Structures are given as C-alpha cells and as structure tokens.
mmCIF file of C-alpha atoms in Angstrom:
data_model
loop_
_atom_site.group_PDB
_atom_site.id
_atom_site.type_symbol
_atom_site.label_atom_id
_atom_site.label_comp_id
_atom_site.label_asym_id
_atom_site.label_seq_id
_atom_site.Cartn_x
_atom_site.Cartn_y
_atom_site.Cartn_z
ATOM 1 C CA MET P 1 35.505 29.053 -0.988
ATOM 2 C CA PRO P 2 38.193 31.205 -2.649
ATOM 3 C CA ILE P 3 36.650 30.656 -6.110
ATOM 4 C CA THR P 4 33.686 32.959 -6.664
ATOM 5 C CA VAL P 5 31.298 32.976 -9.590
ATOM 6 C CA THR P 6 30.893 36.393 -11.176
ATOM 7 C CA LEU P 7 28.153 35.334 -13.548
ATOM 8 C CA ASP P 8 25.730 37.988 -12.290
ATOM 9 C CA VAL P 9 28.237 40.705 -13.243
ATOM 10 C CA MET P 10 28.505 39.282 -16.774
ATOM 11 C CA LEU P 11 24.739 38.988 -17.040
ATOM 12 C CA ALA P 12 24.385 42.659 -16.056
ATOM 13 C CA ARG P 13 27.036 43.677 -18.612
ATOM 14 C CA ARG P 14 25.261 41.784 -21.382
ATOM 15 C CA LYS P 15 21.862 42.964 -20.109
ATOM 16 C CA MET P 16 20.615 39.406 -20.206
ATOM 17 C CA LYS P 17 18.045 37.907 -17.846
ATOM 18 C CA SER P 18 18.757 34.694 -15.899
ATOM 19 C CA ARG P 19 15.786 33.004 -17.545
ATOM 20 C CA GLU P 20 17.106 33.748 -21.050
ATOM 21 C CA LEU P 21 20.546 32.411 -20.146
ATOM 22 C CA ALA P 22 19.095 29.274 -18.532
ATOM 23 C CA GLU P 23 17.055 28.572 -21.676
ATOM 24 C CA SER P 24 20.015 29.248 -23.924
ATOM 25 C CA VAL P 25 22.372 27.028 -21.886
ATOM 26 C CA GLY P 26 19.808 24.289 -21.304
ATOM 27 C CA ILE P 27 19.789 24.230 -17.497
ATOM 28 C CA THR P 28 17.022 25.082 -15.053
ATOM 29 C CA GLU P 29 16.714 28.539 -13.539
ATOM 30 C CA ALA P 30 17.081 26.925 -10.117
ATOM 31 C CA ASN P 31 20.449 25.464 -11.107
ATOM 32 C CA LEU P 32 21.529 28.779 -12.638
ATOM 33 C CA SER P 33 20.585 30.488 -9.387
ATOM 34 C CA LEU P 34 22.686 27.970 -7.436
ATOM 35 C CA LEU P 35 25.586 28.603 -9.815
ATOM 36 C CA LYS P 36 25.270 32.399 -9.440
ATOM 37 C CA SER P 37 25.264 32.130 -5.662
ATOM 38 C CA GLY P 38 28.292 29.808 -5.687
ATOM 39 C CA ARG P 39 26.422 27.018 -3.904
ATOM 40 C CA VAL P 40 27.696 24.339 -6.286
ATOM 41 C CA LYS P 41 30.602 21.925 -6.094
ATOM 42 C CA GLY P 42 31.663 22.413 -9.677
ATOM 43 C CA VAL P 43 30.816 23.467 -13.205
ATOM 44 C CA ARG P 44 30.982 21.076 -16.150
ATOM 45 C CA PHE P 45 33.091 22.192 -19.120
ATOM 46 C CA SER P 46 30.022 21.707 -21.318
ATOM 47 C CA THR P 47 27.997 24.119 -19.121
ATOM 48 C CA LEU P 48 30.869 26.603 -19.041
ATOM 49 C CA GLU P 49 31.178 26.393 -22.816
ATOM 50 C CA ALA P 50 27.443 27.019 -23.278
ATOM 51 C CA ILE P 51 27.472 30.001 -20.897
ATOM 52 C CA CYS P 52 30.545 31.507 -22.608
ATOM 53 C CA ARG P 53 28.846 31.049 -25.986
ATOM 54 C CA ALA P 54 25.607 32.666 -24.791
ATOM 55 C CA LEU P 55 27.337 35.593 -23.069
ATOM 56 C CA ASP P 56 30.173 35.889 -25.607
ATOM 57 C CA CYS P 57 32.836 35.843 -22.940
ATOM 58 C CA GLN P 58 35.767 33.799 -21.597
ATOM 59 C CA PRO P 59 35.667 31.386 -18.614
ATOM 60 C CA GLY P 60 37.892 33.844 -16.760
ATOM 61 C CA ASP P 61 35.147 36.473 -17.056
ATOM 62 C CA LEU P 62 32.845 34.218 -15.012
ATOM 63 C CA LEU P 63 35.175 33.065 -12.244
ATOM 64 C CA ALA P 64 37.427 34.875 -9.817
ATOM 65 C CA TYR P 65 39.947 33.706 -7.262
ATOM 66 C CA GLU P 66 39.823 35.521 -3.935
ATOM 67 C CA PRO P 67 42.147 34.013 -1.300
ATOM 68 C CA ASP P 68 40.651 33.564 2.164
ATOM 69 C CA SER P 69 41.856 36.231 4.599
ATOM 70 C CA GLY P 70 43.070 33.512 7.012
ATOM 71 C CA SER P 71 44.933 31.403 4.412
ATOM 72 C CA ASP P 72 47.755 33.678 3.287
ATOM 73 C CA GLU P 73 50.641 31.322 4.192
ATOM 74 C CA MET B 1 20.570 6.985 -30.584
ATOM 75 C CA SER B 2 22.157 9.578 -28.265
ATOM 76 C CA ARG B 3 23.607 8.694 -24.886
ATOM 77 C CA SER B 4 21.090 10.836 -23.003
ATOM 78 C CA SER B 5 18.061 9.299 -24.719
ATOM 79 C CA THR B 6 19.421 5.814 -23.972
ATOM 80 C CA ALA B 7 19.865 6.812 -20.325
ATOM 81 C CA THR B 8 16.333 8.250 -20.240
ATOM 82 C CA LYS B 9 14.902 5.005 -21.637
ATOM 83 C CA ARG B 10 16.938 2.992 -19.149
ATOM 84 C CA ARG B 11 15.672 5.057 -16.217
ATOM 85 C CA ALA B 12 12.091 4.832 -17.487
ATOM 86 C CA ARG B 13 12.443 1.043 -17.585
ATOM 87 C CA ILE B 14 13.831 0.985 -14.021
ATOM 88 C CA ARG B 15 10.873 3.088 -12.836
ATOM 89 C CA ARG B 16 8.292 0.997 -14.699
ATOM 90 C CA VAL B 17 9.582 -2.405 -13.554
ATOM 91 C CA SER B 18 10.155 -1.104 -10.012
ATOM 92 C CA ARG B 19 6.520 0.020 -9.771
ATOM 93 C CA ILE B 20 5.412 -3.488 -10.809
ATOM 94 C CA MET B 21 7.790 -5.054 -8.270
ATOM 95 C CA GLU B 22 6.444 -2.715 -5.586
ATOM 96 C CA TRP B 23 2.901 -4.034 -6.137
ATOM 97 C CA VAL B 24 4.042 -7.659 -6.403
ATOM 98 C CA LEU B 25 5.908 -7.323 -3.099
ATOM 99 C CA LEU B 26 2.925 -5.640 -1.421
ATOM 100 C CA ALA B 27 0.732 -8.557 -2.500
ATOM 101 C CA THR B 28 3.373 -11.008 -1.247
ATOM 102 C CA ILE B 29 3.672 -9.227 2.113
ATOM 103 C CA LEU B 30 -0.103 -9.347 2.560
ATOM 104 C CA ALA B 31 -0.472 -12.921 1.296
ATOM 105 C CA LEU B 32 2.325 -14.668 3.211
ATOM 106 C CA PRO B 33 0.804 -14.537 6.729
ATOM 107 C CA VAL B 34 -2.591 -15.552 5.305
ATOM 108 C CA LEU B 35 -1.071 -18.462 3.367
ATOM 109 C CA LEU B 36 0.848 -19.580 6.446
ATOM 110 C CA ALA B 37 -2.337 -19.504 8.545
ATOM 111 C CA ILE B 38 -4.196 -21.477 5.839
ATOM 112 C CA GLY B 39 -1.275 -23.904 5.726
ATOM 113 C CA TRP B 40 -1.508 -24.641 9.433
ATOM 114 C CA ALA B 41 -5.312 -24.835 9.257
ATOM 115 C CA MET B 42 -5.136 -27.292 6.344
ATOM 116 C CA VAL B 43 -2.642 -29.690 7.894
ATOM 117 C CA ASP B 44 -5.072 -32.569 8.141
ATOM 118 C CA ARG B 45 -2.951 -35.100 9.965
ATOM 119 C CA PRO B 46 0.721 -35.823 10.426
ATOM 120 C CA GLY B 47 2.125 -37.490 7.338
ATOM 121 C CA GLY B 48 -0.905 -36.402 5.290
ATOM 122 C CA ASP B 49 -0.918 -34.682 1.935
ATOM 123 C CA GLY B 50 -1.998 -31.203 3.065
ATOM 124 C CA LEU B 51 0.062 -28.030 3.139
ATOM 125 C CA LEU B 52 3.097 -28.209 5.476
ATOM 126 C CA ALA B 53 2.712 -32.011 5.402
ATOM 127 C CA ASP B 54 6.457 -32.423 4.868
ATOM 128 C CA PHE B 55 7.160 -30.435 7.960
ATOM 129 C CA VAL B 56 4.591 -32.108 10.192
ATOM 130 C CA SER B 57 5.972 -35.530 9.468
ATOM 131 C CA ARG B 58 4.906 -38.753 11.114
ATOM 132 C CA GLU B 59 8.247 -38.961 12.918
ATOM 133 C CA ILE B 60 7.737 -35.661 14.661
ATOM 134 C CA ALA B 61 4.075 -35.734 15.583
ATOM 135 C CA GLY B 62 2.094 -38.713 16.801
ATOM 136 C CA SER B 63 -0.335 -40.539 14.568
ATOM 137 C CA GLY B 64 -3.376 -38.586 15.751
ATOM 138 C CA PRO B 65 -4.773 -35.417 14.204
ATOM 139 C CA LEU B 66 -3.303 -32.065 15.188
ATOM 140 C CA SER B 67 -5.312 -30.202 17.789
ATOM 141 C CA VAL B 68 -6.290 -26.549 17.414
ATOM 142 C CA GLN B 69 -3.720 -25.731 20.085
ATOM 143 C CA ASP B 70 -0.988 -27.531 18.080
ATOM 144 C CA ARG B 71 -1.936 -25.608 14.959
ATOM 145 C CA VAL B 72 -1.995 -22.240 16.751
ATOM 146 C CA LEU B 73 1.338 -22.915 18.461
ATOM 147 C CA GLY B 74 2.805 -24.143 15.165
ATOM 148 C CA PHE B 75 1.560 -21.022 13.406
ATOM 149 C CA LEU B 76 3.023 -18.779 16.124
ATOM 150 C CA ALA B 77 6.368 -20.612 15.860
ATOM 151 C CA SER B 78 6.345 -20.162 12.090
ATOM 152 C CA LEU B 79 5.808 -16.427 12.592
ATOM 153 C CA VAL B 80 9.403 -16.168 13.882
ATOM 154 C CA PRO B 81 11.067 -16.711 10.466
ATOM 155 C CA LEU B 82 8.089 -15.160 8.666
ATOM 156 C CA SER B 83 8.434 -11.873 10.533
ATOM 157 C CA VAL B 84 12.095 -11.694 9.462
ATOM 158 C CA ILE B 85 11.064 -12.418 5.866
ATOM 159 C CA LEU B 86 8.365 -9.728 6.041
ATOM 160 C CA ILE B 87 10.841 -7.159 7.377
ATOM 161 C CA GLY B 88 13.192 -8.009 4.496
ATOM 162 C CA LEU B 89 10.378 -7.757 1.946
ATOM 163 C CA ARG B 90 9.285 -4.432 3.439
ATOM 164 C CA HIS B 91 12.806 -3.055 2.909
ATOM 165 C CA LEU B 92 12.865 -4.488 -0.616
ATOM 166 C CA ARG B 93 9.511 -2.863 -1.395
ATOM 167 C CA ALA B 94 10.719 0.484 -0.005
ATOM 168 C CA LEU B 95 13.817 0.148 -2.193
ATOM 169 C CA PHE B 96 11.685 -0.409 -5.305
ATOM 170 C CA SER B 97 9.489 2.509 -4.234
ATOM 171 C CA GLN B 98 12.597 4.736 -4.286
ATOM 172 C CA TYR B 99 13.513 3.421 -7.747
ATOM 173 C CA GLY B 100 9.930 3.935 -8.894
ATOM 174 C CA ASP B 101 10.149 7.576 -7.810
ATOM 175 C CA GLY B 102 13.330 7.941 -9.866
ATOM 176 C CA ARG B 103 15.691 8.015 -6.875
ATOM 177 C CA ILE B 104 18.291 5.491 -7.989
ATOM 178 C CA PHE B 105 21.059 6.494 -5.589
ATOM 179 C CA GLY B 106 20.346 8.037 -2.226
ATOM 180 C CA PRO B 107 20.866 7.595 1.504
ATOM 181 C CA ALA B 108 17.411 5.975 1.850
ATOM 182 C CA ASN B 109 18.310 3.359 -0.787
ATOM 183 C CA ALA B 110 21.487 2.458 1.111
ATOM 184 C CA ARG B 111 19.480 2.190 4.342
ATOM 185 C CA HIS B 112 16.956 -0.190 2.761
ATOM 186 C CA PHE B 113 19.774 -2.268 1.240
ATOM 187 C CA ARG B 114 21.264 -2.617 4.732
ATOM 188 C CA GLY B 115 17.866 -3.563 6.194
ATOM 189 C CA LEU B 116 17.425 -6.210 3.516
ATOM 190 C CA ALA B 117 20.907 -7.593 4.204
ATOM 191 C CA ILE B 118 20.282 -7.806 7.950
ATOM 192 C CA ALA B 119 16.957 -9.569 7.311
ATOM 193 C CA LEU B 120 18.684 -12.082 5.007
ATOM 194 C CA LEU B 121 21.379 -12.724 7.613
ATOM 195 C CA CYS B 122 18.770 -13.132 10.389
ATOM 196 C CA TRP B 123 16.620 -15.426 8.247
ATOM 197 C CA VAL B 124 18.749 -18.542 8.889
ATOM 198 C CA PRO B 125 18.815 -18.287 12.729
ATOM 199 C CA ALA B 126 15.125 -17.300 12.729
ATOM 200 C CA GLN B 127 14.293 -20.339 10.572
ATOM 201 C CA PHE B 128 16.379 -22.518 12.901
ATOM 202 C CA VAL B 129 14.517 -21.262 15.989
ATOM 203 C CA GLY B 130 11.121 -21.270 14.243
ATOM 204 C CA ASP B 131 11.490 -24.863 13.022
ATOM 205 C CA ALA B 132 12.608 -26.037 16.472
ATOM 206 C CA LEU B 133 9.624 -24.337 18.137
ATOM 207 C CA ALA B 134 7.180 -25.596 15.486
ATOM 208 C CA SER B 135 8.428 -29.180 15.845
ATOM 209 C CA LEU B 136 7.990 -28.901 19.604
ATOM 210 C CA ALA B 137 4.495 -27.450 19.114
ATOM 211 C CA VAL B 138 3.277 -30.286 16.876
ATOM 212 C CA SER B 139 4.749 -32.993 19.129
ATOM 213 C CA LEU B 140 3.535 -31.424 22.357
ATOM 214 C CA ASP B 141 0.555 -33.781 22.602
ATOM 215 C CA ASN B 142 2.797 -36.837 22.276
ATOM 216 C CA ALA B 143 3.434 -39.031 25.259
ATOM 217 C CA PRO B 144 6.423 -38.121 27.419
ATOM 218 C CA GLY B 145 9.592 -39.347 25.745
ATOM 219 C CA HIS B 146 8.036 -38.930 22.276
ATOM 220 C CA ARG B 147 8.216 -35.165 22.074
ATOM 221 C CA PHE B 148 10.763 -33.790 19.643
ATOM 222 C CA ILE B 149 12.710 -30.695 18.812
ATOM 223 C CA SER B 150 13.882 -30.643 15.218
ATOM 224 C CA LEU B 151 17.153 -28.782 14.613
ATOM 225 C CA GLY B 152 18.616 -28.499 11.160
ATOM 226 C CA LEU B 153 20.821 -26.499 8.842
ATOM 227 C CA SER B 154 21.068 -27.059 5.115
ATOM 228 C CA SER B 155 23.261 -25.936 2.241
ATOM 229 C CA SER B 156 20.568 -23.426 1.252
ATOM 230 C CA ASP B 157 21.066 -21.784 4.671
ATOM 231 C CA LEU B 158 24.741 -21.312 3.830
ATOM 232 C CA ALA B 159 23.756 -19.858 0.441
ATOM 233 C CA LEU B 160 21.321 -17.501 2.152
ATOM 234 C CA THR B 161 24.022 -16.319 4.564
ATOM 235 C CA LEU B 162 26.400 -15.694 1.660
ATOM 236 C CA ILE B 163 23.713 -13.731 -0.190
ATOM 237 C CA GLY B 164 23.016 -11.717 2.990
ATOM 238 C CA ALA B 165 26.714 -10.912 3.413
ATOM 239 C CA THR B 166 26.929 -9.897 -0.248
ATOM 240 C CA VAL B 167 23.908 -7.592 0.046
ATOM 241 C CA LEU B 168 25.414 -6.094 3.229
ATOM 242 C CA ILE B 169 28.602 -5.224 1.338
ATOM 243 C CA LEU B 170 26.458 -3.846 -1.497
ATOM 244 C CA SER B 171 24.720 -1.613 1.062
ATOM 245 C CA TRP B 172 28.111 -0.151 1.989
ATOM 246 C CA VAL B 173 28.828 0.374 -1.711
ATOM 247 C CA MET B 174 25.446 2.111 -1.994
ATOM 248 C CA VAL B 175 26.459 4.588 0.742
ATOM 249 C CA GLU B 176 29.508 5.472 -1.383
ATOM 250 C CA ALA B 177 27.318 5.679 -4.497
ATOM 251 C CA ALA B 178 24.879 8.003 -2.699
ATOM 252 C CA GLU B 179 27.738 10.335 -1.774
ATOM 253 C CA ILE B 180 29.028 10.347 -5.359
ATOM 254 C CA ALA B 181 25.500 10.986 -6.670
ATOM 255 C CA ASP B 182 25.102 13.879 -4.212
ATOM 256 C CA ASP B 183 28.417 15.370 -5.366
ATOM 257 C CA ASN B 184 27.378 14.897 -8.990
ATOM 258 C CA ALA B 185 24.029 16.605 -8.361
ATOM 259 C CA ARG B 186 25.899 19.633 -7.063
ATOM 260 C CA ILE B 187 27.940 19.950 -10.237
ATOM 261 C CA ILE B 188 26.071 22.072 -12.756
#
C-alpha cells in the first residue's frame, strides 16, 4: 500500500517505548504493533489524535505516501 | 452512562443469555428423541388418550392395539422430521455458543444461520414425508383396503417456510455483517 506508517521513527525520536505509547493511547500493544507494521486497514481519528497528543506531533509525522513503482501513470 | 459502558453491558447480556440458551438447547436436543420414543411406547391404542393419540387416530389405524412393530416403524418414520429439527437445533446451539464466546459477527455465525435456515425450509417436506410414513406404519396391520397414507399441509407449514426463507436471507446479511466486522477489527 502506498501509505506507510512511520510511527516507529517518531517513537525513536521521542525515545518512547511501544508499551508506554500503547498505555497512553489506550490500545493494546498487539494493535500498536499491527499499526507500526502497516498491517491495518485504517486508523481512527480518535486513535490518531491520542497518538499525536502522546508523541507531541502532527498526523503527517506518522504517515507517509510512497507511490508504488508500477503505478506512476 | 457512556456509550462504551452501555455497549459492554449489552454484550455481557448477550453472552449471559446465550449461555443459558446453549444449555436449554442441549437439553432439548437430548430430550426430543427420548420423548418421541416414550410417545410411541405410550400410545396405548388408536383413539386413546396417550401421547401421539391425535396422530394415531381411529380413522387411520384399526381398532386393535398397536403392535411393537407398528410402534417401532412409527418411531422410525417420526425420526425423519425429528432429524431435520435436531440439525436445526444443533446449528442454533452452535450459534448461541458463538454469541456466548463473545463472537457476535463472524463467518461461523453466518454458516450456522444458513444451516438453521436450510433446516427450517426442509422441516415442512420432512414432516410431510414423516407423517405419511408414520400413518402407513400404524395402519400396516389393517386389512387390505383399510391401510392409509395421510398427506397434509397446513397454514403453519406455510409460516414455517416463510420463517425459513427469512432466516436464509438473514444468513446472507450475516455474511455481509461478518465482512464489515472484519474490516472494523482491522481499523485501529
């Protein structure tokens, strides 16, 4: 998928552990792991808001758009 | 009261009542064949007051008592609709088991809904065949020319078919619901 989640980069910048973020956001570590690996269909605004609040960042700091190499028409 | 706590209470109620229904249905599944066997064993004479007396009417069977062979054949004939009912109840119990485990929407639920619908739709023809065979069984000892096959359909059969068709459509809706629930589960 062209949308990638760059949450692990933000976590490293803020020197925060996944467990701390999961507790702060109110989701399970398993779900946070799925989110970090991009194996989810979507992110709720409420989850995004909680992550941005915990990491003091913008939604754009957590997501990136990388076009597929074969879809450049 | 918050929306999430209301939803939690609602789900807890579904689980609790479903567990009760699961046990009630298990008891029913176990009891039905036994009750049917007792029913055929207790039919004292055609037109009598025992269980199944309405079915084994004087018009169908002769005036004498039913032989063991008549009772066994009658019981076996009654197993035709009963087996369909038991299959339907088994699907219903499995459905409540899913609810009891907290799985409200899922592919297994849709499958059990479909099984229940098919059982409901097959109930009417199975009852038709079972009644015909049972009437033949109880009149088998009659003199030639006095043996009967009872064939009948009632308004409740039509209602049962409509309910079966409705549950079948609901099973298709449940497939859609399972897909939506799966999508929802993959949104964090």
